[in-house]
CSV table of C-alpha atoms and ligand atoms in Angstrom, one decimal:
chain,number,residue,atom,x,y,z
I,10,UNK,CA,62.4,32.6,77.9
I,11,UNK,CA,64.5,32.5,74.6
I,12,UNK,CA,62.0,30.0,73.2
I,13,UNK,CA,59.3,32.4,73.8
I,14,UNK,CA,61.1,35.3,72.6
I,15,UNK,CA,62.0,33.0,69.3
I,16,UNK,CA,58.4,31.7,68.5
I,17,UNK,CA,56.5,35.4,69.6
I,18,UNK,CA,59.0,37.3,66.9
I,19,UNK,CA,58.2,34.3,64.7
I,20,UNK,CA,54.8,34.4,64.8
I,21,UNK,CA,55.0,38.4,64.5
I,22,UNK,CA,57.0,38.2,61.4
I,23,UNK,CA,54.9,36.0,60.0
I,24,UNK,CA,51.7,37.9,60.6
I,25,UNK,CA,53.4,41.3,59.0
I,26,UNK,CA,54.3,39.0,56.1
I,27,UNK,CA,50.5,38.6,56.0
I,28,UNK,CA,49.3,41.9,56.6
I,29,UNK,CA,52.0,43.4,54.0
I,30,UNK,CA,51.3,40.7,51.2
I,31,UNK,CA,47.3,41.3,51.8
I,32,UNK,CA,47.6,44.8,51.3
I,33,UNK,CA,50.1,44.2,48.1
I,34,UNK,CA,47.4,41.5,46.4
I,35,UNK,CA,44.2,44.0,47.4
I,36,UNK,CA,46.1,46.8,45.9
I,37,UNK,CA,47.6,45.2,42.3
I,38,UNK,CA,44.4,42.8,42.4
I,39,UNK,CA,41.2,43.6,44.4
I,40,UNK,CA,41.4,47.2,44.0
I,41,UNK,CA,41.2,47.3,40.1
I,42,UNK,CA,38.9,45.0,40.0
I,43,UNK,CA,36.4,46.6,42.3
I,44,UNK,CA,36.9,50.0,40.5
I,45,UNK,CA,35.6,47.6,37.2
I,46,UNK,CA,33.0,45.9,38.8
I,47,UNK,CA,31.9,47.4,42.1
I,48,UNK,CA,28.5,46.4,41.5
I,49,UNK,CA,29.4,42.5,41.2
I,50,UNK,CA,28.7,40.3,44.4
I,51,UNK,CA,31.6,38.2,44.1
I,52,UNK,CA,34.3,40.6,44.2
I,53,UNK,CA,32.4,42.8,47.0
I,54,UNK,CA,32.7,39.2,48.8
I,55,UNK,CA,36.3,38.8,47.7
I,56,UNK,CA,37.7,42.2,49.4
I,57,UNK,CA,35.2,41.5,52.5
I,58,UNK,CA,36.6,38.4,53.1
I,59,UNK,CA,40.4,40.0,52.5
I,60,UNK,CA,39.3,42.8,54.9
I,61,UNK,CA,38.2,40.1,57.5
I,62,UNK,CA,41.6,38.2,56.8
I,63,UNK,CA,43.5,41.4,57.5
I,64,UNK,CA,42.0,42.5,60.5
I,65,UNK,CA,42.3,38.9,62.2
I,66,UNK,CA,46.4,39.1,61.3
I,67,UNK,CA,46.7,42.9,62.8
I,68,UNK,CA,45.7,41.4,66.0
I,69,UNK,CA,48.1,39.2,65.8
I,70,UNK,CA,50.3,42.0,64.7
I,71,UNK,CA,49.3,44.0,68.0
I,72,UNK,CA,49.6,41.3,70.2
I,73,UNK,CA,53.2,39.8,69.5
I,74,UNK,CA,54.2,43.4,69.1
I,75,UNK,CA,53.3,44.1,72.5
I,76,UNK,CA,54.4,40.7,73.9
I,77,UNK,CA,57.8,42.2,72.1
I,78,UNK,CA,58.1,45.0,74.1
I,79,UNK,CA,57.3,43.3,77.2
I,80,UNK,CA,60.5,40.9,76.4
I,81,UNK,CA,63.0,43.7,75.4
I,82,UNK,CA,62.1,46.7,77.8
I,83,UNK,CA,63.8,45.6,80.7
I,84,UNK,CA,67.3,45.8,78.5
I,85,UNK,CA,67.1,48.9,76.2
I,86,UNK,CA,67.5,52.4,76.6
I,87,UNK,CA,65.6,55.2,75.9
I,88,UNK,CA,67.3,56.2,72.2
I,89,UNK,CA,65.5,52.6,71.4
I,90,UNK,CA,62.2,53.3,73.5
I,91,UNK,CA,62.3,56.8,71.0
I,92,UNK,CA,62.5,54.8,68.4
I,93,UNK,CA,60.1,52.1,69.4
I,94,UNK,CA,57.5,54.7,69.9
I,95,UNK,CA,57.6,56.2,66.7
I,96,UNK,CA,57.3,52.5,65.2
I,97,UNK,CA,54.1,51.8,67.4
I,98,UNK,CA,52.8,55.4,66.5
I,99,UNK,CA,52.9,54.1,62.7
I,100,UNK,CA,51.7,50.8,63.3
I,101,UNK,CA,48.5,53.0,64.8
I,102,UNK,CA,47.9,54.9,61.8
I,103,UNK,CA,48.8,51.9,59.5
I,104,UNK,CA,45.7,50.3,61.6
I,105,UNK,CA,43.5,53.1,61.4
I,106,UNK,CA,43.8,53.5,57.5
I,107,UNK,CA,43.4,49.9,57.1
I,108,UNK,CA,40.5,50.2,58.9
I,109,UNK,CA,38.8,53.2,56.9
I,110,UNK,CA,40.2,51.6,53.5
I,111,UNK,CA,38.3,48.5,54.2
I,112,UNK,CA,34.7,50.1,56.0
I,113,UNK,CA,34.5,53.8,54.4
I,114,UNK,CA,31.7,54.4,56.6
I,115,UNK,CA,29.2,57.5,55.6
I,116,UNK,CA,31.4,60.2,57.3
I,117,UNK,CA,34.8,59.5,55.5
I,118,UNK,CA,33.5,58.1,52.7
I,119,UNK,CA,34.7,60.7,50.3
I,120,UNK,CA,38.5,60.4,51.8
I,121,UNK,CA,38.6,57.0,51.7
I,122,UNK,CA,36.5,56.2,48.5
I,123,UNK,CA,40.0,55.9,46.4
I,124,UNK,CA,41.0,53.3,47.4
I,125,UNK,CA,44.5,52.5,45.1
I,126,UNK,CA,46.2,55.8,46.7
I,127,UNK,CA,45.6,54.7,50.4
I,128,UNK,CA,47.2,51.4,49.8
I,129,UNK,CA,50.2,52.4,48.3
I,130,UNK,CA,50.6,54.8,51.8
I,131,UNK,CA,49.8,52.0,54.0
I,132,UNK,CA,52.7,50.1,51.8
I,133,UNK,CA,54.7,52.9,52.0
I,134,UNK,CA,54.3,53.1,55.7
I,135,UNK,CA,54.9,49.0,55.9
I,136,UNK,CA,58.3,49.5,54.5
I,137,UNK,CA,58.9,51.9,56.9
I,138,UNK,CA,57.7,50.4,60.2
I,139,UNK,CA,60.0,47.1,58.8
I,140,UNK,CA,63.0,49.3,58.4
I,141,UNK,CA,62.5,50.9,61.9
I,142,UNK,CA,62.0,47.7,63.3
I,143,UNK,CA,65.8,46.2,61.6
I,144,UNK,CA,67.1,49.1,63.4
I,145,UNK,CA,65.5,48.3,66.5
I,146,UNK,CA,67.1,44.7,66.1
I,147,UNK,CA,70.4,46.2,64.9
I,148,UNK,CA,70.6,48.3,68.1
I,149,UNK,CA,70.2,45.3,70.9
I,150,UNK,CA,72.6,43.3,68.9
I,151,UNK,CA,75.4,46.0,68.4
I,152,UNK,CA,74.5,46.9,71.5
I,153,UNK,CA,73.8,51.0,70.8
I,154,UNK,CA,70.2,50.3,71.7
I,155,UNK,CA,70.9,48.6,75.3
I,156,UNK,CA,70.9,50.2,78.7
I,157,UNK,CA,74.7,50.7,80.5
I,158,UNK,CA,73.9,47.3,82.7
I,159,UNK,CA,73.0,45.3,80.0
I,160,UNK,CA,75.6,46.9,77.4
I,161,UNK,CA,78.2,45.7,80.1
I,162,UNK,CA,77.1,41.9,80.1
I,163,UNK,CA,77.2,41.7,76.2
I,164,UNK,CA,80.3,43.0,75.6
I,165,UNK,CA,83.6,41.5,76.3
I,166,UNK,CA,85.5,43.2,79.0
I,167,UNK,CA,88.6,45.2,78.0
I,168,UNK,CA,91.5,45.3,80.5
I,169,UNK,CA,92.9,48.6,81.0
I,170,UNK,CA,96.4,49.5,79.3
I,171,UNK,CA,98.7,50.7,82.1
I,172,UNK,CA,101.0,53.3,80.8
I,173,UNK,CA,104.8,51.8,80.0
I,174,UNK,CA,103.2,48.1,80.8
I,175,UNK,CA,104.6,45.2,78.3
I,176,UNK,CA,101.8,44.3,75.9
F,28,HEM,C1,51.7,48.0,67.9
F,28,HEM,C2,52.3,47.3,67.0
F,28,HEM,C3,53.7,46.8,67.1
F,28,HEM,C4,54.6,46.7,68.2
F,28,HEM,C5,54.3,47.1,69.6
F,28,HEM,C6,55.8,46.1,67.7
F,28,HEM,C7,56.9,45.8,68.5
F,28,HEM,C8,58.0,45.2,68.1
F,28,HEM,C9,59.2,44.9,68.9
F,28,HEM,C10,59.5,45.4,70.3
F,28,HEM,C11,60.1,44.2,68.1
F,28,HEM,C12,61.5,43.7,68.5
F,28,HEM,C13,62.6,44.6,67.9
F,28,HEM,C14,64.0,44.1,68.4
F,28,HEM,O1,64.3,43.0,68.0
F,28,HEM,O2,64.6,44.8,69.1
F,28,HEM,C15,59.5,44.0,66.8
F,28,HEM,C16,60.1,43.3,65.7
F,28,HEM,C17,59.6,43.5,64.4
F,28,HEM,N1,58.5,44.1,64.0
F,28,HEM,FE1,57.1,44.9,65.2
F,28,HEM,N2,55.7,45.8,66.4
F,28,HEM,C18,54.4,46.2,66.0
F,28,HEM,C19,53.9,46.2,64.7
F,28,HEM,C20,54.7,46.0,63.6
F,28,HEM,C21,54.3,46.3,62.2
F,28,HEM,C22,53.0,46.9,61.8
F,28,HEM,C23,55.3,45.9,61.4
F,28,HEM,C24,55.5,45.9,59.9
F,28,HEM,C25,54.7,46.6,59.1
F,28,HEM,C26,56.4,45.3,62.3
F,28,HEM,C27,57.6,44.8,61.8
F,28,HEM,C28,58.5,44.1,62.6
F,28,HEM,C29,59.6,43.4,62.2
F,28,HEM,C30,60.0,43.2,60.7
F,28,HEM,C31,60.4,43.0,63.3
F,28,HEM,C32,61.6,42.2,63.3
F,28,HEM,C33,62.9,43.0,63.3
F,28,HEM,C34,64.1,42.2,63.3
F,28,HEM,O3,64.2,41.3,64.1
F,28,HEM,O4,65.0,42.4,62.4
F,28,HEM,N3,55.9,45.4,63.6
F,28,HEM,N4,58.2,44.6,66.8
């Protein structure tokens, strides 16, 4: 099970790495460049082809984030399941604005027309889902994050100090 608990986080990491350093090259390089030439073929091609890219890594994303969940829920408590919600509620709205940012259809066209704003929030939201997530790790390894059961088996057992005992 560790194996598959070692190459799913892998595979997720590496897929965020994606989706963050997409979003980072279509907003300090696509983006201009479409406000300069947004009649020019090639770089309507360019940012469809990044959009395509991005989508294909969010499922990736979604699916080893879920697999995640399914590996750690039968060990952590509910302060981490409050906090893992509140990561997968970002993750949501970090996939719906990718979503509008990359196919403003007609009816939210004139929110989602600027593009160089939305992709500094889904950045800024990126860096927040990453530091929610260190938490998340930080909890099952300190051990603030586990249920009572599992808390017990990771820790070492202290004896109890009878009063007036020798050391
Ligand atoms: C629905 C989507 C997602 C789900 C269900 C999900 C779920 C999870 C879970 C359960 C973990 C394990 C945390 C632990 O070790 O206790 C994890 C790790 C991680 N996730 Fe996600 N995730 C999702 C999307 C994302 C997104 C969008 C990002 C970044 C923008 C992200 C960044 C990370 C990182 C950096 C870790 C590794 C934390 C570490 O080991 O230090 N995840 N994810």
């Amino acid at each position: 099970m560790l194996i598959i608990e070692l190459l799913n986080k892998w595979i997720h990491l590496l897929s965020i790495a994606g989706v963050l350093g997409g979003t980072l090259f279509s907003l300090l390089v696509l983006a201009p460049q479409l406000k300069n030439e947004d009649d020019n073929p090639q770089i309507k091609a360019m940012w469809r082809r990044s959009g395509l890219t991005l989508a294909g890594l969010w499922i990736v994303v979604i699916i080893t984030g879920f697999v995640n969940v399914y590996l750690v829920s039968p060990t952590v408590n509910g302060n981490y399941q409050m906090w893992l919600g509140m990561k997968i509620a970002l993750a949501l709205v970090m996939f719906v604005v990718t979503l509008f940012v990359a196919h403003p259809f007609p009816a939210i066209q004139k929110f989602f027309k600027e593009r160089t704003p939305w992709l500094v929030v889904l950045l800024i939201i990126g860096a927040i889902i990453v530091g929610i997530s260190a938490k998340l790790n930080i909890s099952r390894v300190t051990g603030t994050g586990l249920k009572e059961a599992a808390n017990a088996q990771s820790t070492v057992p202290v004896t109890p100090v009878v009063p007036g005992s020798a050391p």
